[in-house]
Coordinates of C-alpha atoms and ligand atoms in Angstrom, one line a residue:
M1 CA -21.8 3.0 -25.8
K2 CA -21.4 -0.6 -24.6
I3 CA -18.9 -2.7 -22.8
T4 CA -17.8 -5.5 -25.1
R5 CA -15.2 -7.3 -23.0
V6 CA -13.5 -7.2 -19.6
R7 CA -10.2 -9.1 -19.2
S8 CA -7.2 -9.2 -17.0
I9 CA -3.5 -9.0 -17.8
L10 CA -0.9 -10.4 -15.4
T11 CA 2.7 -9.0 -15.6
A12 CA 5.8 -8.6 -13.5
P13 CA 8.1 -6.1 -15.2
D14 CA 10.0 -5.2 -12.0
G15 CA 9.7 -8.7 -10.5
I16 CA 6.4 -8.1 -8.6
A17 CA 3.2 -9.7 -9.9
L18 CA 0.8 -7.0 -11.0
V19 CA -2.9 -7.4 -12.1
V20 CA -4.4 -5.0 -14.6
V21 CA -7.9 -5.0 -16.0
K22 CA -8.8 -3.8 -19.4
V23 CA -12.4 -2.8 -20.2
E24 CA -13.1 -2.7 -24.0
T25 CA -16.0 -0.9 -25.6
D26 CA -17.8 -0.9 -29.0
Q27 CA -16.3 2.5 -29.8
D28 CA -13.3 2.3 -32.0
G29 CA -10.1 2.1 -30.0
L30 CA -11.8 3.2 -26.7
Y31 CA -10.8 1.2 -23.7
G32 CA -10.0 1.8 -20.0
L33 CA -7.3 0.3 -17.7
G34 CA -7.6 -0.3 -13.9
C35 CA -5.4 -1.8 -11.2
A36 CA -6.5 -5.0 -9.5
T37 CA -3.2 -5.9 -7.9
F38 CA -3.4 -8.4 -4.9
T39 CA 0.2 -9.6 -5.4
Q40 CA -0.2 -12.5 -2.9
R41 CA -3.2 -14.0 -4.9
P42 CA -3.0 -12.6 -8.5
T43 CA -4.5 -15.5 -10.4
L44 CA -7.6 -15.6 -8.2
V45 CA -8.3 -11.9 -9.0
A46 CA -7.8 -12.6 -12.7
R47 CA -10.3 -15.5 -12.6
A48 CA -12.9 -13.5 -10.7
V49 CA -12.7 -10.8 -13.4
E50 CA -13.0 -13.2 -16.3
E51 CA -15.5 -15.7 -15.0
Y52 CA -17.8 -13.4 -13.2
L53 CA -17.4 -9.7 -14.1
D54 CA -16.9 -10.1 -17.8
P55 CA -20.3 -11.9 -18.4
L56 CA -22.0 -9.6 -15.8
L57 CA -20.9 -6.4 -17.6
A58 CA -21.1 -7.3 -21.3
G59 CA -23.5 -5.0 -23.1
R60 CA -23.8 -2.4 -20.3
D61 CA -23.1 1.3 -20.6
P62 CA -19.6 2.1 -19.1
A63 CA -20.8 5.7 -18.3
N64 CA -22.8 4.6 -15.2
I65 CA -19.9 4.0 -12.8
E66 CA -21.9 4.3 -9.6
D67 CA -24.5 1.8 -10.7
L68 CA -22.0 -0.6 -12.1
W69 CA -19.9 -0.5 -8.9
R70 CA -22.9 -1.4 -6.8
L71 CA -23.9 -4.1 -9.3
M72 CA -20.5 -5.8 -9.0
Y73 CA -20.4 -5.3 -5.2
L74 CA -23.8 -6.8 -4.5
N75 CA -23.8 -9.4 -7.2
S76 CA -21.9 -12.0 -5.2
Y77 CA -24.2 -11.6 -2.2
W78 CA -21.2 -12.2 0.2
R79 CA -18.9 -9.2 -0.2
N80 CA -16.0 -7.2 1.2
G81 CA -13.2 -9.7 0.6
P82 CA -9.8 -8.7 -0.9
V83 CA -10.1 -10.9 -4.0
L84 CA -13.5 -9.6 -5.1
N85 CA -12.7 -6.0 -4.1
N86 CA -9.6 -6.1 -6.2
A87 CA -11.5 -7.5 -9.2
I88 CA -14.1 -4.7 -8.8
S89 CA -11.4 -2.1 -8.6
G90 CA -9.9 -3.2 -11.8
V91 CA -13.2 -2.5 -13.6
D92 CA -14.0 0.6 -11.6
M93 CA -10.7 2.3 -12.4
A94 CA -11.0 1.3 -16.0
L95 CA -14.5 3.0 -16.1
W96 CA -13.0 6.2 -14.8
D97 CA -10.3 6.0 -17.4
I98 CA -12.9 5.6 -20.1
K99 CA -14.9 8.5 -18.7
G100 CA -11.8 10.7 -18.8
K101 CA -11.0 9.7 -22.3
V102 CA -14.6 10.5 -23.5
A103 CA -14.5 13.9 -21.7
G104 CA -11.0 14.6 -23.0
M105 CA -9.9 15.3 -19.3
P106 CA -7.5 13.8 -16.8
V107 CA -9.5 12.2 -14.0
Y108 CA -8.3 14.8 -11.5
D109 CA -10.2 17.4 -13.6
L110 CA -13.3 15.3 -13.7
I111 CA -13.5 15.2 -9.9
G112 CA -13.0 18.9 -9.3
G113 CA -9.5 19.9 -10.5
K114 CA -6.2 20.4 -8.9
C115 CA -5.6 21.6 -5.4
R116 CA -1.8 21.4 -6.0
E117 CA 0.6 20.9 -8.9
A118 CA 2.2 17.7 -7.6
A119 CA 2.0 15.3 -4.7
M120 CA 4.7 15.3 -1.9
V121 CA 6.1 11.8 -1.6
Y122 CA 8.1 9.8 0.9
R123 CA 10.9 7.5 -0.1
H124 CA 12.1 4.3 1.6
A125 CA 15.5 4.2 3.4
D126 CA 16.5 0.8 4.7
G127 CA 19.7 -0.4 6.2
R128 CA 21.2 -3.1 8.5
D129 CA 22.2 -0.6 11.2
P130 CA 21.5 3.1 12.0
Q131 CA 24.6 4.2 10.1
E132 CA 23.5 2.5 6.9
V133 CA 19.9 3.9 7.2
L134 CA 21.4 7.4 7.8
E135 CA 23.5 7.1 4.6
N136 CA 20.4 6.2 2.6
V137 CA 18.4 9.0 4.2
L138 CA 21.2 11.5 3.3
K139 CA 21.3 10.2 -0.2
Y140 CA 17.5 10.9 -0.6
Q141 CA 17.9 14.3 1.1
E142 CA 20.5 15.3 -1.5
Q143 CA 18.2 14.2 -4.3
G144 CA 15.6 16.7 -3.0
A145 CA 13.4 14.3 -1.0
L146 CA 11.1 16.1 1.6
A147 CA 10.2 12.9 3.5
V148 CA 11.8 9.5 4.1
R149 CA 10.6 6.3 5.8
C150 CA 13.3 4.7 8.0
Q151 CA 13.4 0.9 8.5
M152 CA 16.2 -1.3 9.9
G153 CA 16.2 -4.7 8.3
G154 CA 12.8 -5.9 7.0
Y155 CA 9.6 -5.2 8.8
G156 CA 10.0 -6.2 12.5
G157 CA 13.8 -5.5 12.3
R158 CA 16.4 -7.9 11.2
V159 CA 14.5 -11.0 10.1
K160 CA 16.2 -14.4 9.8
E161 CA 14.3 -16.7 7.5
I162 CA 14.3 -20.4 8.4
T163 CA 13.4 -22.7 5.6
R164 CA 12.2 -26.3 6.0
A165 CA 15.8 -27.5 5.3
T166 CA 17.4 -25.6 8.1
A167 CA 14.6 -26.4 10.5
A168 CA 14.9 -30.2 10.3
P169 CA 14.3 -31.9 13.8
S170 CA 17.7 -33.6 13.7
E171 CA 19.4 -30.2 13.6
A172 CA 20.3 -27.9 16.4
A173 CA 18.4 -24.7 16.6
P174 CA 19.8 -22.3 14.0
Q175 CA 22.1 -19.8 15.7
A176 CA 21.6 -16.1 15.5
T177 CA 23.9 -14.6 12.9
H178 CA 23.9 -11.1 14.2
R179 CA 23.1 -9.4 17.5
G180 CA 19.9 -7.4 17.9
A181 CA 16.6 -8.5 16.6
T182 CA 17.5 -12.0 15.4
P183 CA 16.5 -14.3 18.2
D184 CA 17.5 -17.8 19.1
R185 CA 14.7 -20.2 18.7
P186 CA 13.7 -23.7 19.8
A187 CA 15.2 -26.7 18.0
S188 CA 13.2 -27.9 15.0
A189 CA 11.5 -24.5 14.8
F190 CA 8.8 -24.2 12.1
P191 CA 9.9 -22.5 8.9
G192 CA 9.2 -18.8 8.7
A193 CA 10.5 -15.3 9.0
Y194 CA 11.7 -14.9 12.6
Y195 CA 12.0 -11.7 14.5
D196 CA 12.2 -10.6 18.1
P197 CA 9.5 -7.9 18.9
D198 CA 11.2 -6.6 22.0
A199 CA 14.6 -6.2 20.3
Y200 CA 12.8 -4.6 17.3
A201 CA 10.9 -2.0 19.4
R202 CA 14.1 -1.0 21.2
S203 CA 16.0 -0.8 17.9
V204 CA 13.5 1.7 16.4
V205 CA 14.1 4.2 19.3
A206 CA 17.9 3.8 18.8
L207 CA 17.5 4.3 15.1
F208 CA 15.6 7.6 15.4
D209 CA 17.9 8.8 18.2
Y210 CA 20.8 8.4 15.8
V211 CA 19.2 9.7 12.6
R212 CA 17.1 12.6 13.7
P213 CA 19.9 15.0 14.8
R214 CA 22.0 14.1 11.8
V215 CA 19.5 15.2 9.1
D216 CA 17.9 18.5 8.2
A217 CA 15.5 19.6 10.9
G218 CA 12.8 20.1 8.3
L219 CA 13.1 16.6 6.7
F220 CA 10.0 14.5 7.5
L221 CA 10.7 11.1 9.0
L222 CA 8.3 8.1 9.0
H223 CA 8.3 4.5 10.3
D224 CA 6.1 1.4 9.6
I225 CA 5.5 -1.0 12.5
H226 CA 3.6 -3.3 10.1
E227 CA 1.5 -4.7 13.0
R228 CA 4.6 -6.5 14.3
L229 CA 4.1 -5.7 18.0
A230 CA 1.6 -6.6 20.8
P231 CA -0.8 -3.6 21.2
I232 CA 0.6 -2.4 24.5
D233 CA 4.1 -2.5 23.1
S234 CA 3.0 -0.4 20.1
I235 CA 1.6 2.2 22.5
R236 CA 4.9 2.3 24.5
L237 CA 6.8 2.7 21.2
A238 CA 4.6 5.5 20.0
R239 CA 5.2 7.4 23.3
A240 CA 9.0 6.7 23.2
L241 CA 9.1 8.1 19.6
E242 CA 7.5 11.5 20.5
P243 CA 10.8 13.4 20.8
Y244 CA 11.7 12.5 17.2
R245 CA 8.6 14.3 15.7
L246 CA 7.6 11.6 13.2
F247 CA 5.5 12.7 10.3
F248 CA 3.6 9.5 11.0
L249 CA 3.9 6.1 12.6
E250 CA 2.3 3.5 10.4
D251 CA 0.2 0.4 11.3
P252 CA 0.9 0.3 15.0
L253 CA -2.1 -2.1 15.3
A254 CA -4.0 -4.5 13.2
P255 CA -7.3 -3.7 11.4
D256 CA -9.3 -5.9 13.9
Q257 CA -7.9 -3.9 16.9
I258 CA -10.1 -0.8 16.6
E259 CA -10.6 -0.6 20.4
W260 CA -6.9 -0.4 21.0
F261 CA -6.7 2.8 18.8
R262 CA -8.8 4.6 21.4
R263 CA -6.2 3.7 24.1
L264 CA -3.3 4.6 21.8
R265 CA -4.8 8.0 21.1
E266 CA -5.2 8.8 24.8
Q267 CA -1.6 8.0 25.5
S268 CA 0.5 9.4 22.6
A269 CA 0.7 12.5 20.4
T270 CA 2.7 10.6 17.7
P271 CA 0.7 11.0 14.4
I272 CA -0.8 7.7 13.3
A273 CA -1.3 6.3 9.8
M274 CA -3.4 3.2 9.2
G275 CA -5.3 1.4 6.5
E276 CA -3.3 -0.5 3.8
L277 CA -5.0 -3.7 5.1
H278 CA -8.5 -2.3 5.2
I279 CA -11.1 -4.0 3.0
N280 CA -14.4 -3.3 4.7
P281 CA -15.9 0.2 5.5
V282 CA -16.6 -0.8 9.1
E283 CA -12.8 -1.1 9.6
W284 CA -12.3 2.7 8.9
R285 CA -15.5 4.3 9.9
A286 CA -14.9 4.6 13.7
L287 CA -11.2 5.4 13.2
V288 CA -12.1 8.4 11.0
A289 CA -15.2 9.6 12.8
E290 CA -13.6 9.4 16.3
Q291 CA -10.4 11.0 14.9
L292 CA -8.3 8.0 16.2
I293 CA -5.9 8.3 13.2
D294 CA -4.3 11.2 11.3
F295 CA -3.7 9.6 7.9
V296 CA -5.8 7.0 6.0
R297 CA -3.7 4.7 3.9
A298 CA -6.0 2.4 2.0
H299 CA -4.7 0.2 -0.9
L300 CA -7.2 1.6 -3.4
S301 CA -7.8 -1.7 -5.2
A302 CA -8.3 -3.6 -1.9
I303 CA -11.2 -1.4 -0.9
G304 CA -12.8 -1.8 -4.4
G305 CA -11.2 1.0 -6.4
F306 CA -11.3 4.7 -7.1
T307 CA -15.1 5.1 -6.4
P308 CA -15.0 4.0 -2.7
A309 CA -11.6 5.8 -2.2
R310 CA -13.0 9.1 -3.4
K311 CA -15.8 8.7 -0.8
L312 CA -13.3 7.8 1.9
A313 CA -11.3 10.9 1.1
A314 CA -14.4 13.0 1.5
L315 CA -15.3 11.4 4.8
C316 CA -11.7 12.0 6.1
E317 CA -11.9 15.7 5.0
A318 CA -15.0 16.2 7.2
F319 CA -13.1 14.9 10.2
G320 CA -9.7 16.5 9.6
V321 CA -8.0 13.2 8.7
R322 CA -5.4 13.4 5.8
T323 CA -4.7 10.9 3.0
A324 CA -1.6 8.8 2.5
W325 CA -2.7 6.1 0.0
H326 CA -0.7 2.9 -0.1
G327 CA 1.9 3.1 -2.9
P328 CA 4.4 0.2 -2.7
G329 CA 5.8 -2.0 -5.6
D330 CA 2.7 -4.1 -5.5
V331 CA 0.6 -1.4 -7.0
S332 CA 0.7 -1.1 -10.8
P333 CA 1.5 2.3 -12.5
I334 CA -2.3 2.6 -13.2
G335 CA -2.9 2.3 -9.5
H336 CA -0.2 4.8 -8.7
A337 CA -1.8 7.2 -11.2
A338 CA -5.2 6.7 -9.5
N339 CA -3.5 7.5 -6.1
L340 CA -2.0 10.6 -7.6
H341 CA -5.1 11.9 -9.3
L342 CA -6.9 11.7 -5.9
D343 CA -3.9 13.4 -4.2
L344 CA -4.1 16.3 -6.7
A345 CA -7.8 16.8 -6.2
S346 CA -8.2 16.3 -2.5
P347 CA -7.9 19.3 -0.1
N348 CA -7.0 16.9 2.7
F349 CA -4.1 15.2 0.9
G350 CA -1.2 14.4 3.3
I351 CA 1.6 12.5 1.6
Q352 CA 2.1 9.9 -1.1
E353 CA 4.1 6.7 -0.8
V354 CA 6.0 5.8 -4.0
I355 CA 8.7 3.5 -5.3
R356 CA 11.3 4.0 -7.9
F357 CA 9.7 2.9 -11.1
G358 CA 12.2 0.6 -12.9
E359 CA 12.9 1.0 -16.6
P360 CA 11.0 -2.3 -17.7
L361 CA 8.0 -1.0 -15.7
R362 CA 8.0 2.4 -17.4
E363 CA 8.3 0.7 -20.8
V364 CA 5.4 -1.6 -20.2
F365 CA 3.3 1.3 -18.8
P366 CA 4.0 4.4 -21.0
G367 CA 2.8 7.5 -19.2
T368 CA 3.8 6.3 -15.7
P369 CA 3.9 9.3 -13.3
E370 CA 7.2 11.1 -12.9
L371 CA 9.2 11.3 -9.7
R372 CA 11.0 14.7 -9.4
D373 CA 12.3 16.9 -6.6
G374 CA 10.4 15.1 -3.8
Y375 CA 7.1 15.2 -5.7
L376 CA 5.1 12.9 -8.0
W377 CA 3.8 14.5 -11.2
A378 CA 0.9 13.4 -13.4
N379 CA 0.8 14.1 -17.1
D380 CA -2.3 15.9 -18.5
Q381 CA -3.5 13.2 -20.8
P382 CA -7.2 12.2 -20.6
G383 CA -8.2 9.5 -18.1
W384 CA -5.2 8.2 -16.0
G385 CA -2.7 9.1 -18.7
V386 CA -1.1 5.7 -18.4
D387 CA -1.3 3.0 -21.1
L388 CA -0.2 -0.7 -21.2
N389 CA 2.0 -2.3 -23.9
E390 CA 0.5 -5.8 -23.8
E391 CA 3.1 -7.4 -26.1
L392 CA 5.9 -6.2 -23.8
A393 CA 3.9 -7.1 -20.7
A394 CA 3.8 -10.7 -21.9
K395 CA 7.6 -10.8 -21.8
Y396 CA 7.4 -10.5 -18.0
P397 CA 5.3 -13.5 -16.8
I398 CA 4.4 -13.7 -13.1
E399 CA 5.6 -16.5 -10.8
V400 CA 3.2 -18.1 -8.3
T401 CA 5.0 -19.7 -5.3
P402 CA 4.1 -19.9 -1.6
V403 CA 4.7 -16.6 0.2
L404 CA 7.4 -16.9 2.9
W405 CA 7.6 -13.4 4.3
T406 CA 4.0 -13.5 5.6
Q407 CA 5.0 -16.5 7.8
S408 CA 6.4 -14.1 10.4
R409 CA 7.1 -15.7 13.8
W410 CA 8.1 -14.6 17.3
P411 CA 11.2 -16.2 18.9
D412 CA 9.3 -19.2 20.2
G413 CA 7.7 -19.9 16.8
T414 CA 4.4 -18.2 17.3
L415 CA 2.9 -16.9 14.1
W416 CA 2.2 -13.1 14.3
T417 CA 0.6 -10.6 11.9
P418 CA 3.0 -10.1 9.0
Ligands
GCO1 C1 4.1 -0.3 2.8 C2 3.9 -1.7 3.1 C3 4.1 -2.7 2.0 C4 3.4 -4.0 2.2 C5 3.2 -4.7 0.9 C6 2.5 -6.1 1.1 O1 4.6 0.1 1.8 O2 3.8 0.5 3.7 O3 3.6 -2.1 4.3 O4 5.4 -2.8 1.6 O5 4.2 -4.8 3.0 O6 2.4 -3.9 0.1 O7 2.4 -6.8 -0.1
MG2 MG1 2.9 -0.3 5.4

């Protein structure tokens, strides 16, 4: 069997740019699909696939996944960047899809079989104030959710976006439109997504103080700091949240702050989740081996796909760390299926993040996993069990514009990790 062509498909059925890679073979009708979604830089991933991986892989046997993964990884000499990792992931997941189709088995069967029937998921409850967040949590609770993430406003609390127009030097500083986490800022402030880290941290404690006693005691609650605080303020917040028994507190620190995790661990018993921003194995090795985190959360395509994620899951198992793979809207249904197959086959699975899959997305990707009663369910079709309707995908072109939300700023205008 030989690979004949590797190409990428860009589509945005639910309004978020997704990158899918298709690996075609010389066997009639046999192909595989993989997720390569880096939504902030989708066209670069597509070019890496078509200009470098397609010629590299043409004529090779798709059965040798381990060898092909290393071939793609080492071929650029410089490695471990998000663009190339995503491109490698697109091919890697497609090769697993092909292997499953050849064997007539879902991927979770290929890697050892099910440890559980379905994966417990958490839903996202947002709101402008604690009351609105609570209403959304209760709505999910009624629908059978077992776990809910609570956020007030965007990441970092209520964010006020200043565009170039409102930040013209002749204008007075834009005024705060609501109390709380929207700060005043200097006149002629740079454009960006402004938030006040101190007000944000206080608002999170107030949020859980309001929500926790008003929902079922057994409902799991989560929160994502999204690296919005200075390290010591994250530690203080993790301690303040202990009485509310979070299932986990996510991204209290940035990937390059490994030393701070040691301090955080000594200070707080709030369970910690980390890893959606990881791209290089050195970023997670110490966190897992020193048991500094409780849940690993890699974005599968950003670390290079299913092959490295499977190894990461096994490493975590040895150290008592559980998995909580990244599953937001900027993961394609193929990527969600890859998360799910790993969830089903990993003894140390913890929880799965998931979004509501919109109707257009389900039509473009027939076989998308089903969300039911607080769990995500896979079908038992060979490979990932998810296909791509390319004609329909073409009806949802992606849009490439400068990303504003990653220009997150503190009240004085300082850029901070988004
Ligand atoms: C999460 C996240 C995401 C990211 C997004 C970036 O789901 O935990 O932090 O929503 O912000 O994937 O593109
Ligand atoms: Mg997150």
